[in-house]
């Protein structure tokens, strides 16, 4: 390689989560993977953080883990039984198999993937990819669909389920809206330029991370052992499956210690955290100069499309000249660009109002209220107290479908996630809190969860009435004012 680089992901979702579980099983009290009182780089953690930083990752009781494995085991046994009946013509249901003309090619699916799809996933497939017919704001309209062949195909009934409370969309600041006055500038751009541009822009865990960095420096490249010219640390601001916030002060400390580069993906954190919505850099009171590449999206907090990369001028000029998207991809259409500008002006107060700041503060209030109530009810939830992504653990496979279906019966739309997107024993519902959610909406959802949690026995926390479970000695990091 002319310009070799090593990439160290300091907080990959699955690796981070698996390491977290291993630490918990060993009986060590951890706070997001850091032992209380531990020193990093010879500096106490207390000197890195300017505010309280609390995250929750409570382990389920042993019987829940056992029953979860039993549930998958029973489903697997019945799956093989049904496959046997299909092979002998006793079972006439659909089976996932490749078309005859594909037989001579490399298989698209492994045997177990086929088995899992037709015998386990299909049982609860109706809970995913639900079609909506409105803006995904705090409420949406859902197109009703039914299946006549056990979720292999769906047909629409023509009925629309109105005003479903939306707890699944990344609409952190509530900019996914249809209020005419708010969107008048976007409407003007749409009428003037249309919806598309047909040309390109050119034409127009901490210990683990430190070990990776140290090894990369000591051992160099795998074969030649020559030194790496660049080492890049890749992290996310908020991890969307865990609801945790990156420990940026420690990441930056390691970056400086080992002279690496830092790439920060703020897809879920830009607009969602920080006093004025400027993401995790502002959340921790740090300087953007500490991050070499800042990346974010406009699809979540800004209610638009596309994204951005920010950094030094040399980096931005290089990307404009050499990146595939800049050279070949079509440009962002004017209405979308105007929506982004409108949202940014609102957040920065350049629209002459304080509405943007009010949205950021309202999101924080909604997030903390929603998380606190779930803790008090006895649910196990993951992530940081300030993260608007709120994973609620379901664990058992049979409860995934039951939870999502019953919530929809109560006119509440939720996202449920299971294996392989999560570890096999940690299926969950994932709520996304928005500034556009009213207290009445949140209370409606919380009351439904309270009732459903009792009915489905989902309140697994052994510390149900405390927002500070003793399972973890929650480490708080604070700096003097």
XYZ file of C-alpha atoms in Angstrom:
481
model
C 0.000 0.000 0.000
C 1.268 3.441 -0.860
C -0.356 4.992 2.165
C -1.176 2.236 4.673
C -3.563 2.992 7.500
C -4.731 0.997 10.479
C -8.341 1.368 11.543
C -9.165 0.836 15.231
C -12.843 0.970 16.105
C -12.945 2.045 19.700
C -16.599 1.189 20.323
C -17.982 -1.245 17.756
C -21.487 -2.203 18.889
C -21.166 -5.962 19.097
C -17.594 -6.056 20.419
C -18.321 -3.403 23.013
C -21.462 -5.155 24.116
C -19.920 -8.611 24.270
C -16.979 -7.328 26.313
C -19.404 -5.571 28.628
C -21.244 -8.834 29.267
C -18.027 -10.736 29.924
C -17.030 -8.177 32.527
C -20.404 -8.370 34.204
C -20.396 -12.153 34.321
C -17.063 -12.069 36.040
C -18.672 -10.137 38.870
C -16.807 -6.862 38.311
C -18.859 -3.721 38.849
C -18.373 -1.589 35.768
C -19.465 1.756 34.488
C -19.515 1.399 30.693
C -16.477 -0.841 30.843
C -14.398 1.352 33.181
C -13.641 0.206 36.723
C -14.485 2.724 39.409
C -11.434 4.674 40.447
C -9.345 3.435 37.518
C -6.803 5.838 36.107
C -6.265 6.266 32.395
C -2.924 7.510 31.102
C -1.927 8.385 34.642
C -4.831 10.826 34.956
C -7.878 10.172 37.124
C -11.109 9.830 35.126
C -12.499 12.603 37.267
C -10.301 15.099 35.451
C -11.703 14.199 32.038
C -15.410 14.811 32.545
C -17.146 18.112 33.154
C -20.542 16.649 34.058
C -22.183 13.582 35.513
C -21.992 10.649 33.079
C -24.202 7.666 33.894
C -25.030 4.627 31.789
C -27.068 1.519 32.600
C -26.421 -2.046 31.432
C -28.198 -4.295 33.923
C -27.822 -8.022 33.421
C -31.019 -10.077 33.291
C -31.782 -12.663 35.979
C -30.436 -16.125 35.181
C -33.882 -17.654 34.629
C -34.577 -15.135 31.850
C -31.400 -16.139 29.996
C -32.236 -19.831 30.438
C -35.818 -19.392 29.187
C -34.567 -17.343 26.237
C -32.311 -20.198 25.108
C -35.142 -22.660 25.737
C -37.434 -20.545 23.560
C -34.993 -20.603 20.674
C -34.423 -24.318 21.239
C -38.124 -25.149 21.083
C -38.522 -23.004 17.972
C -35.590 -24.771 16.338
C -36.944 -28.248 17.137
C -40.349 -27.414 15.673
C -38.600 -25.877 12.678
C -36.808 -29.129 11.894
C -40.066 -31.019 12.413
C -41.828 -28.777 9.902
C -38.957 -29.192 7.425
C -39.327 -32.975 7.766
C -43.062 -32.693 7.117
C -42.411 -30.475 4.091
C -39.978 -33.022 2.678
C -42.652 -35.749 2.882
C -45.437 -33.554 1.533
C -47.302 -33.354 4.843
C -46.650 -29.627 5.254
C -47.779 -27.382 2.408
C -46.516 -24.032 3.691
C -43.984 -21.979 1.780
C -40.315 -22.769 2.076
C -37.414 -20.392 1.476
C -35.313 -21.791 -1.335
C -33.322 -20.448 -4.249
C -34.688 -20.483 -7.776
C -33.631 -23.315 -10.075
C -31.578 -21.044 -12.348
C -29.436 -20.025 -9.372
C -28.359 -23.574 -8.495
C -25.111 -23.371 -10.455
C -23.949 -20.252 -8.641
C -22.515 -19.744 -5.171
C -25.446 -20.105 -2.732
C -26.984 -16.835 -1.617
C -27.915 -18.265 1.756
C -26.248 -20.644 4.139
C -28.347 -23.568 5.287
C -28.961 -22.140 8.739
C -29.893 -18.715 7.311
C -32.550 -20.405 5.203
C -33.724 -22.406 8.190
C -33.842 -19.367 10.484
C -35.723 -17.286 7.909
C -38.489 -19.750 7.140
C -39.013 -21.223 10.602
C -38.264 -18.446 13.101
C -38.146 -15.043 11.418
C -41.321 -15.618 9.377
C -43.333 -16.178 12.542
C -42.849 -12.528 13.551
C -42.111 -10.895 10.185
C -45.307 -8.804 10.383
C -43.634 -6.614 13.001
C -41.071 -5.210 10.549
C -41.268 -2.962 7.474
C -44.718 -1.720 8.333
C -45.837 0.758 5.647
C -46.824 4.246 6.790
C -48.629 6.853 4.701
C -47.711 10.102 6.430
C -44.730 12.054 7.701
C -43.015 10.052 10.490
C -43.543 12.764 13.104
C -44.629 12.207 16.724
C -47.670 10.436 15.278
C -48.194 8.724 11.927
C -50.833 6.934 9.864
C -50.294 3.229 9.240
C -51.581 1.210 6.284
C -53.256 -1.920 7.610
C -52.084 -5.187 6.076
C -52.937 -8.833 6.683
C -51.407 -12.138 5.636
C -53.059 -15.295 4.371
C -49.898 -17.410 4.276
C -48.227 -16.988 7.655
C -46.314 -13.761 6.901
C -44.809 -14.850 3.559
C -46.865 -12.257 1.694
C -49.119 -9.388 2.775
C -52.132 -7.670 1.277
C -53.515 -4.253 2.139
C -57.053 -3.996 3.475
C -57.508 -0.391 2.365
C -57.931 0.707 5.967
C -55.633 3.270 7.571
C -54.819 3.245 11.270
C -54.741 6.922 12.234
C -52.608 8.821 14.757
C -50.342 6.000 15.888
C -47.877 7.364 18.475
C -44.464 7.058 16.837
C -41.804 5.721 19.184
C -39.540 4.339 16.487
C -38.381 7.119 14.134
C -35.169 9.110 14.435
C -36.970 12.431 14.744
C -35.048 13.752 17.717
C -35.809 17.455 17.327
C -39.223 17.090 15.717
C -38.302 18.600 12.351
C -40.240 15.850 10.543
C -43.350 17.996 10.385
C -46.044 19.234 8.001
C -46.882 22.617 9.527
C -47.278 24.927 6.468
C -45.733 28.037 8.012
C -42.642 26.151 9.138
C -42.152 24.622 5.698
C -42.948 27.628 3.520
C -39.317 28.169 2.469
C -38.998 24.474 1.616
C -42.225 24.651 -0.377
C -40.888 27.672 -2.262
C -37.711 25.796 -3.241
C -39.738 22.761 -4.271
C -41.981 24.838 -6.528
C -39.019 26.682 -8.017
C -36.578 23.815 -8.635
C -38.540 20.562 -8.380
C -37.450 17.427 -6.561
C -34.212 16.407 -8.263
C -30.869 17.620 -9.642
C -29.489 15.501 -12.468
C -25.802 16.275 -12.121
C -22.973 15.808 -9.666
C -21.664 18.479 -7.337
C -18.407 18.612 -9.258
C -20.324 19.586 -12.324
C -22.184 22.170 -10.354
C -13.862 -0.430 24.896
C -11.223 1.827 26.518
C -8.664 -0.734 27.611
C -9.309 -2.757 24.489
C -8.843 0.293 22.303
C -5.574 1.180 23.981
C -4.319 -2.373 23.472
C -5.197 -2.159 19.767
C -3.372 1.138 19.444
C -0.331 -0.117 21.331
C -0.168 -3.315 19.276
C -0.514 -1.383 16.034
C 2.455 0.772 16.988
C 4.612 -2.037 18.373
C 4.004 -4.695 15.732
C 3.240 -2.558 12.679
C 1.706 -4.084 9.550
C 0.786 -7.796 9.710
C 3.266 -9.211 7.165
C 6.055 -6.721 6.674
C 6.020 -5.363 10.251
C 6.635 -1.954 8.770
C 5.212 0.939 10.788
C 1.753 2.229 9.970
C 1.804 5.707 8.495
C -1.655 6.518 9.889
C -3.785 5.000 12.641
C -7.457 5.967 12.646
C -9.866 5.517 15.549
C -13.507 5.210 14.458
C -16.259 5.901 17.008
C -19.935 6.836 17.055
C -21.494 9.598 19.103
C -24.536 7.580 20.231
C -24.693 3.845 19.595
C -28.152 3.275 18.192
C -28.585 -0.309 19.380
C -27.303 0.286 22.916
C -28.301 3.884 23.590
C -24.834 4.560 25.003
C -22.757 7.701 24.459
C -19.117 7.464 23.437
C -16.636 8.265 26.203
C -15.099 11.011 24.096
C -12.711 12.515 26.697
C -10.972 9.166 27.083
C -10.957 8.523 23.331
C -9.343 11.914 22.705
C -6.828 11.260 25.475
C -5.791 8.004 23.794
C -5.715 9.664 20.401
C -3.270 12.283 21.639
C -1.179 9.767 23.547
C -0.668 7.527 20.499
C -0.749 10.314 17.880
C -3.669 8.749 16.011
C -6.475 10.285 13.991
C -10.074 10.356 15.218
C -13.192 9.856 13.056
C -16.457 10.614 14.882
C -19.770 9.427 13.416
C -22.507 11.658 14.854
C -25.445 10.176 12.964
C -27.506 9.840 16.152
C -25.897 12.488 18.337
C -25.852 15.646 16.202
C -28.840 17.708 17.242
C -29.756 15.162 19.910
C -27.250 15.976 22.689
C -25.314 19.016 23.814
C -26.641 22.226 25.332
C -27.467 23.653 21.890
C -27.649 20.401 19.928
C -24.090 20.410 18.595
C -23.460 16.765 19.443
C -21.128 14.894 21.769
C -18.253 17.360 21.423
C -20.450 20.032 22.979
C -21.990 17.496 25.376
C -18.570 16.925 26.946
C -17.511 20.574 26.688
C -14.648 19.754 24.341
C -13.171 21.437 21.266
C -14.030 20.279 17.710
C -10.302 20.617 16.995
C -9.790 17.416 19.008
C -11.625 15.463 16.292
C -10.043 15.101 12.865
C -13.154 14.021 10.945
C -16.702 14.866 12.051
C -19.447 13.043 10.184
C -23.185 13.362 10.595
C -26.496 12.853 8.858
C -29.386 15.172 8.054
C -31.922 12.326 8.080
C -32.565 12.198 11.808
C -32.460 15.390 13.850
C -32.882 17.640 10.806
C -35.797 15.844 9.158
C -34.142 15.886 5.720
C -31.764 13.690 3.702
C -28.042 13.375 3.061
C -25.198 14.078 5.428
C -21.939 15.935 5.943
C -18.254 15.528 6.708
C -16.456 18.326 8.524
C -12.759 18.765 9.186
C -9.775 20.869 8.239
C -9.859 22.685 4.908
C -7.275 20.373 3.357
C -9.431 17.341 4.156
C -12.621 18.912 2.811
C -10.887 20.081 -0.397
C -9.464 16.573 -0.915
C -12.891 14.964 -0.499
C -14.507 17.425 -2.869
C -11.952 16.496 -5.498
C -11.600 12.745 -4.991
C -14.663 11.304 -3.234
C -16.965 9.109 -5.313
C -20.117 10.885 -4.153
C -18.796 14.316 -5.057
C -17.651 13.244 -8.519
C -20.412 10.870 -9.620
C -23.461 11.028 -7.350
C -26.258 13.481 -8.058
C -26.411 16.672 -6.057
C -28.752 17.287 -3.163
C -32.054 18.678 -4.421
C -32.954 22.283 -3.437
C -35.982 21.482 -1.219
C -33.891 19.084 0.884
C -31.052 21.620 1.088
C -33.528 24.274 2.170
C -34.951 22.006 4.891
C -31.418 21.497 6.248
C -30.724 25.240 6.162
C -34.077 25.938 7.835
C -33.349 23.462 10.641
C -29.806 24.771 11.159
C -30.954 28.385 11.292
C -33.559 27.367 13.828
C -30.981 25.572 16.004
C -28.514 28.462 15.787
C -31.178 31.088 16.521
C -30.640 32.753 13.138
C -34.367 32.597 12.396
C -34.977 35.249 15.040
C -36.525 32.830 17.537
C -35.431 30.583 20.387
C -37.434 27.661 19.017
C -34.337 25.591 18.205
C -32.944 25.857 21.716
C -36.376 25.043 23.107
C -36.479 21.879 20.981
C -33.073 20.747 22.258
C -34.111 21.340 25.856
C -37.464 19.638 25.347
C -35.729 16.577 23.895
C -33.534 16.388 27.001
C -36.539 16.685 29.312
C -38.500 14.054 27.388
C -35.522 11.683 27.343
C -34.798 11.884 31.054
C -38.491 11.630 31.969
C -39.073 8.595 29.737
C -35.970 6.776 30.975
C -36.669 7.544 34.639
C -40.235 6.218 34.425
C -39.103 3.009 32.715
C -36.500 2.461 35.436
C -39.121 2.988 38.128
C -41.492 0.517 36.476
C -38.865 -2.220 36.607
C -37.806 -2.613 32.980
C -34.203 -3.271 32.041
C -33.103 -0.502 29.691
C -29.676 0.142 28.272
C -27.693 3.269 27.602
C -26.916 6.739 28.851
C -29.379 8.823 30.849
C -29.142 11.572 28.196
C -29.481 9.319 25.140
C -32.807 9.640 23.249
C -32.300 6.094 21.947
C -33.851 3.856 24.623
C -33.463 0.063 24.256
C -35.918 -1.927 26.404
C -34.849 -5.566 26.796
C -37.380 -8.267 25.822
C -34.982 -11.261 25.695
C -37.311 -14.138 24.776
C -38.136 -14.657 21.074
C -41.820 -15.279 21.651
C -42.221 -11.913 23.335
C -40.901 -9.915 20.379
C -43.990 -10.392 18.253
C -46.394 -10.283 21.189
C -44.956 -6.957 22.375
C -45.039 -5.202 18.992
C -48.511 -6.462 18.067
C -50.090 -5.508 21.372
C -48.461 -2.075 21.317
C -49.919 -1.460 17.851
C -53.331 -2.529 19.156
C -52.930 0.353 21.605
C -52.116 2.698 18.665
C -48.409 2.866 19.476
C -45.794 2.118 16.833
C -42.543 0.600 18.104
C -39.397 -0.915 16.620
C -38.410 -4.376 17.835
C -34.957 -5.838 17.187
C -33.738 -9.400 17.485
C -31.048 -11.797 16.349
C -28.899 -11.386 14.237
C -29.053 -7.603 14.733
C -28.557 -8.193 18.465
C -26.923 -11.009 20.456
C -29.260 -14.013 20.392
C -30.229 -13.591 24.062
C -30.830 -9.842 23.962
C -33.840 -9.075 21.798
C -35.224 -5.649 22.505
C -37.612 -2.860 21.655
C -35.887 0.373 20.703
C -37.651 3.639 21.440
C -36.571 6.927 19.896
C -37.654 9.931 21.930
C -38.461 13.174 20.107
C -38.820 16.788 21.126
C -42.158 16.663 19.324
C -43.548 14.102 21.761
C -45.894 15.775 24.208
C -45.996 14.719 27.855
C -49.458 13.306 27.154
C -48.057 11.105 24.360
C -45.222 9.853 26.540
C -47.602 9.105 29.400
C -49.862 7.183 27.019
C -46.883 5.077 25.933
C -45.642 4.624 29.509
C -49.058 3.555 30.768
C -49.310 1.036 27.937
C -45.826 -0.259 28.724
C -46.658 -0.548 32.412
C -49.734 -2.626 31.631
C -48.048 -4.714 28.949
C -44.960 -5.204 31.101
C -47.116 -6.868 33.739
C -49.079 -8.909 31.198
C -46.008 -10.238 29.349
C -43.828 -10.262 32.486
C -41.195 -7.971 31.009
C -40.175 -6.184 34.213
C -36.953 -8.079 34.724
C -35.017 -5.519 36.747
C -34.126 -6.632 40.249
C -33.935 -2.985 41.269
C -37.270 -1.848 39.911
C -37.921 1.129 42.152
C -34.512 2.727 41.918
C -33.082 4.781 39.085
C -29.607 3.816 40.342
C -29.495 -0.014 40.418
C -26.998 -1.454 42.852
C -26.005 -4.065 40.289
C -23.537 -1.469 39.092
C -21.662 0.884 41.317
C -22.434 3.708 38.943
C -19.318 5.757 38.546
C -19.865 9.479 38.286
C -17.266 11.651 36.710
C -17.256 15.313 37.635
C -14.938 18.262 37.298
C -14.776 21.361 39.370
C -16.745 24.253 37.952
